[in-house]
Amino acid sequence: MPFEPAEWPRKLRSQEWYGGTSRDNIYHRGWLKNQGYPHDLFDGRPVIGILNTWSDLTPCNGHLRELAEKVKAGIWEAGGFPLEVPVFSASENTFRPTAMMYRNLAAMAVEETMRAQPIDGAVLLVGCDKTTPSLMMGAASTDIPSIVVTGGPMLNGWFRGERVGSGTALWQMSEDIKAGKMTQEEFLEAEQAMSRSSGTCNTMGTASTMASMAEALGMALSGNAAIPGVDARRRVMAQLSGRRIVQMVKDDLKPSDVMTKAAFENAIRTNGAIGGSTNAVVHLLALAGRVGVDVTLDDWDRLGRDVPTIVNLMPSGKYLMEEFFYAGGLPVVLKRLGEAGMLNKDALTVSGGPVWDEVKDAVNWNEDVIRPADRALTASGGIAVLRGNLAPDGAVLKPSAASEHLMKHRGRAVVFEDIDDYKARIGDDDLDIDETCVMVLKNCGPKGYPGMSEVGNMGLPPKVLKKGITDMVRISDARMSGTAYGTVVLHTAPEAAVGGPLAVVRSGDMIELDVPARRLHLDISDEELAQRLAAWSSSVDVPSGGYAKLFHDHVEGADTGADFDFLRGCRGSEVPRDSH
Ligand code: FES
């Protein structure tokens, strides 16, 4: 249904704070005037919050303050009133045990920041992995008009004539050191080569995936995802987005108008086409829960099955985000999906029009970076959702990052009870393991390793690596970095820490993985499985207080997005129990 803009002018929510002569209006307005704002700025024009995840400790977003200046310029030009607001910045490369533990906290803080303050519209300035979903989730729960501007990826890394992809090279090189193919000195030399400019990870890791998801959902202007962080066109995008949000407020174009089921279907298919991160599964499930759209794990499997991975980027392929931008970026991918009948062309975007209008004229400038379907990296690139007695509520695997010869595999389980057990034994030459085995890691799900750490792509045993083997089947309830690769079964649900079947796998059990049949099976009888589960008790510590306890008590399973049970849904923009 075409979007019907609201009538303008009308009274905006910021006028509850600024638009009158009461004592409270003077209190709200007068204090802001100490920043030198003239009185006519409070005349009813849209107040736009630039929610900025800049932080010195979130280096991927380290350039967002400069970008915010361009957003402000756009807002002023369009007749809005910009106010920059720092918000919780969950940095992927500093937060422990994992930034994912703080995604929901950041989302909650953003939601309350927006609702509690005189914000009519928001520009979500994001980039690093968790900053994008957390701000989108918070905005979705207020349903205040919002637009996403990502910081853009770093320029290509180069080391000794080879591309160095953020994260991906780190995993490769650390395995090379264990296999004796690289020295520690060379590893240190490569460090700066990986991160040579401002921006997010330059692979199709989680940051680039989530930027692509925001664009495919229609929450960012077309072309936003791939522009490098230091390219002048990134600043142009910021300014245009600043202009656009003002009109979105006037039209009352809200997240719930944009993030419909059709938009989520487009995003899920896009993830398959770009070879996107498995992390997108948990983030989009959580986001859908915020806007009240029914999206399930099965939608991921159903919609992604026929989507070929055509974007030739690490970790699935060869190139990096800079080259994806030069090739035409996400609009080319969306156009391809549209031509293949895999895009809901009428889905509305923040532009105010259908997505197809934005992408139908896109041109592919490099057919090795964005390949034709008959030269796809993987014919069936969507996330595979596996089920079976080992994962009754599902588990996921990324086919484009897996090895073809392991997609059907039966092997002996080698079990690690938790990450400490894995770290203690993986380097032991006496560990009874070879490349035909299935590595099983327990207690790394949302509750088990609070936040569901990215340890699912556990490194192979050195004695296997030394044989030149680079992949084995690995199964866990953990996540995996979007920059990582391998035949890795993730997000197994229910997780071990709550007594899912993963908790009772024993070393020596046989496990069958059959990706084409979407099956993950522990080869023991139903009776044996029931007996083991009946005898199981949790070994995970329950936090005594603080945020860790809130997290433990309320986080849901990976199969529904690992959101907090009490944060699902949209609570709107109305201030509760307003005392003014
Ligand atoms: Fe921040 Fe990759 S670690 S974008």
XYZ file of C-alpha atoms and ligand atoms in Angstrom:
584
model
C 0.000 0.000 0.000
C 1.522 3.385 -0.933
C 2.631 5.511 1.986
C 0.355 8.469 2.791
C 2.348 11.359 4.279
C 0.798 13.041 7.318
C -0.567 16.549 7.056
C 1.962 19.277 7.771
C 2.308 21.487 9.768
C 1.199 19.709 12.956
C 2.289 19.786 16.570
C 5.351 17.635 17.202
C 6.254 15.855 20.436
C 9.187 18.251 21.040
C 6.638 21.020 21.531
C 5.569 19.328 24.782
C 8.963 20.455 26.054
C 9.610 23.651 24.120
C 6.364 25.009 22.731
C 4.727 27.195 25.358
C 5.125 29.735 28.114
C 4.692 27.561 31.187
C 7.317 27.274 33.888
C 8.278 23.848 32.548
C 8.567 25.076 28.952
C 10.877 27.830 30.096
C 12.853 25.346 32.144
C 13.382 23.028 29.144
C 13.979 25.796 26.608
C 15.902 28.224 28.751
C 18.597 25.779 29.769
C 19.180 24.769 26.152
C 19.574 28.445 25.281
C 22.813 28.501 27.248
C 24.239 26.928 24.096
C 23.354 30.045 22.133
C 20.242 28.950 20.251
C 17.935 31.779 19.063
C 14.312 31.696 20.241
C 12.838 31.014 16.800
C 14.447 27.566 16.694
C 11.812 26.477 19.186
C 8.931 27.423 16.903
C 7.715 23.891 16.160
C 10.296 22.753 13.626
C 11.441 19.106 13.863
C 14.000 18.483 16.594
C 16.334 15.780 15.323
C 18.471 13.741 17.685
C 21.716 12.592 16.120
C 22.272 9.476 18.204
C 26.008 9.070 18.006
C 27.905 5.915 18.944
C 31.270 7.674 18.615
C 33.749 6.614 21.292
C 37.519 6.533 21.533
C 37.012 2.940 22.636
C 34.904 2.113 19.575
C 37.586 2.839 16.981
C 35.395 1.544 14.141
C 33.120 4.518 14.893
C 35.983 6.912 15.674
C 35.127 9.278 12.800
C 31.431 9.642 13.571
C 31.753 13.053 15.198
C 33.010 14.522 11.925
C 30.210 12.707 10.135
C 27.717 14.145 12.635
C 28.693 17.646 11.491
C 27.588 16.760 7.967
C 24.340 15.286 9.296
C 23.762 18.529 11.183
C 24.379 20.573 8.034
C 21.710 18.564 6.238
C 19.229 18.991 9.079
C 19.762 22.755 9.222
C 19.360 22.993 5.433
C 16.010 21.201 5.577
C 14.687 23.390 8.378
C 15.226 21.052 11.313
C 16.944 21.620 14.634
C 19.823 19.136 15.133
C 21.010 18.057 18.564
C 23.823 15.531 18.898
C 23.300 12.946 21.622
C 25.972 10.433 22.671
C 24.548 6.971 23.269
C 25.806 3.635 24.564
C 28.485 2.378 22.192
C 29.034 -1.391 22.400
C 32.462 -1.806 20.842
C 33.179 -5.189 19.303
C 36.880 -5.043 19.912
C 36.934 -3.993 23.561
C 33.814 -5.176 25.372
C 34.229 -8.311 27.472
C 33.046 -10.992 27.685
C 31.481 -9.939 24.371
C 29.797 -6.828 22.953
C 26.717 -8.965 22.332
C 26.093 -9.089 26.064
C 25.509 -5.317 25.879
C 23.437 -5.103 22.674
C 20.190 -5.260 24.642
C 21.451 -2.796 27.251
C 22.400 -0.360 24.488
C 19.023 -0.870 22.818
C 17.250 -0.217 26.109
C 19.304 2.940 26.713
C 18.596 4.223 23.214
C 14.886 3.532 23.533
C 14.677 5.448 26.804
C 16.928 8.246 25.508
C 14.591 8.797 22.584
C 11.358 8.552 24.552
C 12.424 10.636 27.525
C 13.684 13.555 25.486
C 12.284 16.085 22.988
C 13.246 14.113 19.890
C 10.922 14.142 16.871
C 13.230 12.170 14.624
C 16.564 10.427 14.915
C 19.629 9.843 12.817
C 21.245 6.629 14.014
C 25.003 7.077 13.589
C 26.398 3.579 13.814
C 28.988 1.230 12.367
C 30.646 -1.361 14.573
C 28.765 -4.680 14.748
C 26.425 -4.222 17.706
C 25.924 -0.480 17.367
C 23.734 -0.914 14.276
C 21.233 -3.464 15.628
C 21.119 -1.924 19.103
C 20.143 1.521 17.847
C 17.684 0.124 15.328
C 16.074 -1.993 18.058
C 15.788 1.003 20.381
C 14.321 3.190 17.637
C 11.906 0.436 16.620
C 10.555 0.213 20.158
C 9.721 3.945 20.189
C 8.563 4.068 16.546
C 9.921 7.611 16.262
C 10.965 8.407 12.655
C 14.570 7.279 12.247
C 17.198 6.882 9.552
C 20.415 4.884 9.695
C 23.774 6.336 8.668
C 26.676 3.920 8.992
C 30.293 5.020 9.244
C 31.349 2.919 6.255
C 34.099 0.329 5.950
C 37.856 0.848 6.161
C 39.854 0.979 2.959
C 41.370 -2.268 1.722
C 44.173 -3.645 3.852
C 47.293 -4.713 1.931
C 50.208 -6.793 3.225
C 53.012 -7.936 0.941
C 50.887 -7.530 -2.140
C 47.867 -9.396 -0.762
C 44.531 -8.076 0.424
C 44.208 -8.173 4.200
C 40.621 -8.487 5.329
C 39.683 -7.366 8.838
C 39.192 -10.358 11.068
C 39.433 -12.872 8.223
C 43.205 -12.328 7.937
C 43.489 -12.473 11.715
C 41.943 -15.966 11.792
C 44.043 -17.138 8.840
C 47.301 -15.767 10.188
C 46.832 -17.114 13.696
C 46.248 -20.581 12.185
C 49.363 -20.068 10.010
C 51.409 -19.359 13.129
C 50.154 -22.554 14.774
C 50.975 -24.474 11.583
C 54.479 -22.928 11.516
C 53.845 -21.076 8.230
C 54.220 -17.545 9.647
C 56.403 -15.906 12.279
C 55.202 -13.761 15.172
C 57.217 -10.832 13.738
C 55.390 -11.066 10.419
C 52.080 -11.201 12.290
C 52.952 -7.951 14.083
C 53.958 -6.346 10.800
C 50.573 -7.247 9.322
C 48.725 -5.633 12.245
C 48.776 -2.051 10.931
C 48.113 -3.226 7.376
C 44.751 -4.604 8.500
C 43.443 -1.281 9.776
C 44.768 1.552 7.663
C 41.926 4.074 7.735
C 38.864 5.100 9.679
C 35.869 2.820 9.313
C 34.450 -0.555 10.156
C 35.790 -3.999 9.218
C 36.392 -4.084 5.469
C 35.238 -7.676 4.941
C 31.605 -8.766 4.634
C 31.750 -9.256 8.378
C 28.990 -8.372 10.779
C 29.428 -4.591 10.501
C 29.189 -4.600 6.691
C 26.389 -7.164 6.876
C 24.364 -5.058 9.302
C 24.947 -1.942 7.186
C 23.620 -3.961 4.242
C 20.692 -5.204 6.332
C 19.789 -1.617 7.282
C 19.825 -0.649 3.605
C 17.921 -3.755 2.473
C 15.322 -3.172 5.188
C 14.858 0.320 3.797
C 16.134 2.057 6.929
C 19.091 3.782 5.208
C 19.269 5.733 1.971
C 20.126 3.657 -1.081
C 23.861 3.086 -1.500
C 24.708 3.799 2.131
C 26.216 0.443 3.103
C 29.360 0.211 0.997
C 30.786 3.757 0.799
C 34.198 3.674 2.518
C 34.434 5.571 5.785
C 36.965 8.060 4.415
C 35.396 8.605 0.991
C 33.939 12.095 0.502
C 30.737 10.430 -0.674
C 30.250 9.057 2.857
C 29.999 12.648 4.061
C 27.597 13.480 1.261
C 25.462 10.497 2.346
C 25.459 11.860 5.907
C 24.323 15.283 4.773
C 21.594 13.886 2.516
C 20.360 11.703 5.375
C 20.211 14.787 7.597
C 18.040 16.499 5.023
C 15.868 13.430 4.603
C 15.035 12.843 8.268
C 13.448 16.286 8.527
C 11.032 15.434 5.751
C 10.414 12.007 7.300
C 9.282 13.729 10.499
C 7.007 16.031 8.543
C 5.545 13.014 6.701
C 5.445 10.925 9.912
C 7.306 8.088 8.195
C 8.036 5.726 11.064
C 10.149 2.556 11.515
C 6.954 0.488 11.569
C 6.040 1.847 8.113
C 9.392 0.704 6.740
C 10.241 -2.469 8.646
C 7.383 -4.626 7.429
C 7.420 -8.356 6.738
C 8.206 -7.541 3.097
C 11.259 -5.559 4.189
C 12.527 -8.401 6.390
C 12.084 -10.836 3.513
C 14.173 -8.544 1.322
C 16.865 -8.338 3.997
C 17.010 -12.107 4.541
C 17.417 -12.743 0.815
C 20.008 -9.998 0.615
C 21.995 -11.710 3.343
C 22.195 -14.823 1.198
C 23.260 -12.845 -1.872
C 26.041 -10.988 -0.071
C 27.265 -14.027 1.924
C 26.420 -12.089 5.075
C 27.184 -12.853 8.680
C 25.285 -15.418 10.722
C 25.014 -12.684 13.343
C 22.380 -11.051 11.142
C 20.079 -13.937 12.065
C 19.967 -13.075 15.770
C 19.854 -9.321 15.148
C 17.024 -9.419 12.612
C 14.999 -11.850 14.721
C 15.345 -9.461 17.671
C 14.552 -6.418 15.526
C 11.462 -8.087 14.069
C 10.356 -8.787 17.635
C 10.596 -5.074 18.406
C 8.374 -4.009 15.499
C 6.019 -6.926 16.028
C 6.676 -8.571 12.662
C 6.489 -12.348 12.616
C 9.925 -13.531 11.436
C 11.223 -16.954 12.441
C 14.321 -19.076 11.895
C 12.346 -21.030 9.322
C 11.867 -17.834 7.289
C 15.660 -17.631 7.068
C 15.889 -21.107 5.637
C 12.849 -20.830 3.366
C 13.784 -17.477 1.861
C 17.510 -18.050 1.565
C 17.542 -21.522 -0.002
C 17.392 -20.403 -3.634
C 19.535 -17.295 -3.267
C 22.993 -17.589 -4.833
C 25.854 -15.774 -3.108
C 26.977 -13.380 -5.810
C 29.094 -10.931 -3.830
C 32.691 -12.127 -3.989
C 33.902 -10.707 -0.675
C 35.862 -12.174 2.196
C 35.269 -14.255 4.215
C 33.361 -16.217 1.539
C 35.305 -14.837 -1.432
C 38.200 -12.678 -2.568
C 37.511 -8.926 -2.439
C 36.770 -6.286 0.207
C 34.123 -3.616 0.775
C 36.049 -0.890 -1.052
C 35.831 -2.958 -4.239
C 32.163 -3.736 -3.570
C 31.516 0.030 -3.524
C 33.400 0.583 -6.796
C 31.395 -2.259 -8.365
C 28.122 -0.532 -7.529
C 27.397 -1.722 -3.995
C 24.165 -3.039 -2.576
C 21.805 -1.403 -5.114
C 23.237 -3.779 -7.761
C 22.513 -6.765 -5.516
C 18.959 -5.610 -4.820
C 18.402 -5.059 -8.532
C 19.598 -8.613 -9.219
C 17.218 -9.986 -6.601
C 14.431 -7.974 -8.180
C 15.178 -9.327 -11.647
C 15.168 -12.864 -10.224
C 11.766 -12.360 -8.604
C 13.317 -12.415 -5.125
C 12.631 -8.844 -4.037
C 9.453 -7.310 -2.701
C 9.786 -4.350 -5.029
C 7.071 -2.288 -3.377
C 8.665 -2.335 0.078
C 8.864 1.225 1.341
C 12.197 2.790 2.278
C 13.149 5.912 4.212
C 13.161 7.657 0.819
C 9.365 7.590 1.013
C 9.096 5.426 -2.110
C 9.430 1.760 -3.062
C 12.834 0.067 -2.978
C 12.638 -0.809 -6.667
C 12.632 2.878 -7.635
C 15.962 3.213 -5.820
C 17.750 0.267 -7.402
C 16.265 -0.468 -10.828
C 18.869 1.617 -12.668
C 21.897 0.350 -10.726
C 24.891 -0.666 -12.869
C 27.382 -3.427 -12.100
C 30.873 -2.130 -12.865
C 32.769 -5.301 -11.988
C 31.333 -8.749 -12.651
C 34.039 -10.499 -10.690
C 33.102 -8.597 -7.523
C 29.327 -8.876 -8.038
C 29.001 -12.010 -10.087
C 26.275 -13.183 -12.436
C 24.155 -15.952 -10.918
C 25.733 -18.591 -13.178
C 29.128 -17.819 -11.647
C 27.887 -17.540 -8.044
C 30.194 -18.436 -5.161
C 27.502 -20.722 -3.766
C 24.285 -21.636 -5.560
C 22.353 -21.852 -2.289
C 23.854 -19.065 -0.224
C 21.170 -18.411 2.364
C 21.701 -19.370 5.970
C 20.923 -23.069 6.437
C 18.746 -23.800 9.465
C 19.447 -27.280 10.812
C 17.206 -29.320 13.057
C 17.326 -32.722 14.670
C 17.635 -34.311 18.091
C 20.767 -32.218 18.714
C 19.038 -28.931 17.862
C 15.272 -29.219 18.391
C 14.897 -25.415 18.243
C 17.361 -25.020 15.396
C 20.972 -24.259 14.609
C 22.500 -22.300 11.750
C 25.309 -22.766 9.240
C 26.597 -20.401 6.561
C 27.034 -22.453 3.366
C 29.091 -19.837 1.531
C 31.764 -19.985 4.261
C 31.710 -23.799 4.621
C 33.579 -26.591 2.801
C 31.620 -28.486 0.176
C 33.118 -31.857 1.155
C 31.922 -31.471 4.766
C 28.311 -30.552 4.038
C 27.397 -34.200 4.594
C 29.565 -35.646 7.301
C 29.424 -38.270 10.024
C 32.140 -38.118 12.652
C 33.179 -38.927 16.195
C 32.488 -36.165 18.697
C 35.366 -34.575 20.583
C 33.672 -32.588 23.323
C 34.851 -29.463 25.132
C 32.659 -28.701 28.140
C 33.250 -24.938 27.884
C 35.682 -22.442 26.402
C 38.224 -22.925 29.205
C 38.235 -26.673 28.597
C 38.761 -26.018 24.878
C 41.665 -23.632 25.518
C 43.290 -26.030 27.975
C 43.243 -29.083 25.696
C 43.198 -27.990 22.051
C 46.982 -27.678 21.806
C 47.661 -31.037 23.461
C 49.318 -33.458 21.042
C 47.771 -36.312 23.026
C 44.226 -35.104 22.324
C 42.456 -37.966 20.553
C 41.325 -36.101 17.447
C 41.809 -36.080 13.702
C 40.206 -34.239 10.792
C 37.294 -36.681 10.555
C 36.119 -35.822 14.071
C 33.384 -33.338 14.978
C 34.463 -30.695 17.479
C 31.721 -29.898 20.002
C 31.829 -26.850 22.261
C 29.231 -26.460 25.029
C 28.086 -23.660 27.336
C 28.763 -20.750 24.979
C 25.140 -19.719 24.307
C 23.363 -16.557 25.499
C 23.343 -17.668 29.161
C 26.320 -20.032 29.093
C 29.042 -17.595 28.060
C 27.022 -14.505 28.814
C 26.245 -12.853 25.518
C 26.970 -15.855 23.337
C 30.540 -15.138 22.456
C 31.998 -15.451 18.957
C 33.964 -18.615 19.666
C 32.014 -21.034 17.463
C 34.733 -21.073 14.798
C 37.112 -22.618 17.320
C 40.584 -23.011 15.874
C 41.590 -26.483 14.725
C 44.058 -28.568 16.743
C 47.661 -27.706 15.759
C 48.411 -31.329 14.941
C 45.601 -31.294 12.365
C 46.662 -27.913 10.971
C 50.190 -29.170 10.492
C 48.826 -31.790 8.093
C 47.577 -28.936 5.899
C 43.931 -29.457 6.912
C 42.040 -26.141 7.113
C 38.485 -27.143 8.021
C 36.618 -29.535 10.269
C 32.984 -29.746 11.347
C 32.471 -27.724 14.508
C 29.252 -27.505 16.525
C 28.388 -25.162 19.380
C 25.754 -22.887 20.861
C 28.096 -19.923 20.330
C 28.138 -17.320 17.569
C 30.875 -16.779 15.003
C 32.456 -13.539 13.875
C 31.061 -12.417 10.548
C 34.633 -12.291 9.299
C 35.198 -15.991 10.053
C 34.661 -19.083 7.934
C 34.480 -22.863 8.086
C 31.943 -25.677 8.346
C 30.673 -24.339 11.609
C 27.278 -25.098 13.144
C 26.258 -22.227 15.411
C 23.450 -20.985 17.680
C 22.424 -24.538 18.592
C 19.184 -24.247 20.542
C 18.218 -24.818 23.231
C 21.702 -23.974 24.460
C 23.656 -26.314 26.714
C 23.397 -24.043 29.758
C 19.616 -24.492 29.901
C 19.746 -28.234 29.293
C 19.521 -28.463 25.525
C 20.629 -31.803 24.044
C 24.036 -30.280 23.275
C 24.671 -30.436 27.035
C 24.716 -34.250 27.052
C 26.907 -35.010 24.041
C 29.885 -37.153 25.063
C 33.242 -37.637 23.413
C 32.998 -40.749 21.281
C 29.324 -40.236 20.280
C 28.736 -40.193 16.549
C 27.218 -37.039 15.019
C 25.676 -36.659 11.579
C 25.581 -33.350 9.748
C 23.537 -33.265 6.545
C 23.222 -29.683 5.328
C 21.230 -30.465 2.145
C 18.670 -32.299 4.327
C 19.009 -29.616 7.058
C 19.699 -32.322 9.643
C 21.860 -32.378 12.773
C 21.667 -35.716 14.544
C 23.264 -37.223 17.619
C 23.419 -40.935 16.922
C 22.083 -42.327 20.191
C 18.660 -43.773 20.944
C 15.782 -41.607 22.144
C 15.830 -43.525 25.442
C 19.534 -42.898 25.946
C 19.096 -39.205 25.154
C 16.163 -38.939 27.589
C 18.194 -40.662 30.344
C 21.147 -38.368 29.869
C 18.930 -35.263 29.904
C 17.163 -36.456 33.073
C 20.519 -36.835 34.812
C 21.828 -33.443 33.635
C 22.252 -30.434 35.940
C 23.586 -27.010 35.078
C 27.174 -26.131 35.839
C 26.817 -22.491 34.853
C 27.196 -19.861 37.580
C 24.165 -17.629 38.128
C 25.247 -13.995 38.676
C 24.268 -12.572 42.057
C 23.396 -9.076 40.895
C 23.891 -6.177 38.538
C 23.401 -6.185 34.809
C 24.824 -9.716 34.569
C 21.863 -10.966 36.615
C 19.344 -8.993 34.586
C 20.908 -10.471 31.474
C 20.906 -14.023 32.796
C 17.339 -13.838 34.052
C 15.810 -12.318 30.937
C 17.803 -13.183 27.841
C 15.926 -15.420 25.422
C 17.324 -18.121 23.162
C 19.313 -17.525 19.994
C 16.465 -19.001 17.960
C 14.335 -15.940 18.714
C 17.076 -13.305 18.653
C 18.487 -13.350 22.200
C 16.520 -10.244 23.163
C 15.250 -9.696 26.700
C 11.775 -11.109 27.234
C 10.525 -7.757 28.580
C 11.927 -5.711 25.675
C 10.059 -7.400 22.849
C 7.531 -5.202 21.117
C 6.998 -1.521 20.438
C 6.175 0.675 23.440
C 5.759 3.873 21.442
C 6.949 7.395 22.088
C 4.606 8.485 24.832
C 6.308 9.432 28.084
C 4.917 7.279 30.928
C 3.542 9.039 33.992
C 4.633 12.441 32.763
C 4.858 14.784 35.756
C 4.974 17.960 33.650
Fe 34.124 -2.928 14.817
Fe 34.582 -4.961 13.036
S 35.273 -4.746 15.089
S 33.438 -3.152 12.805
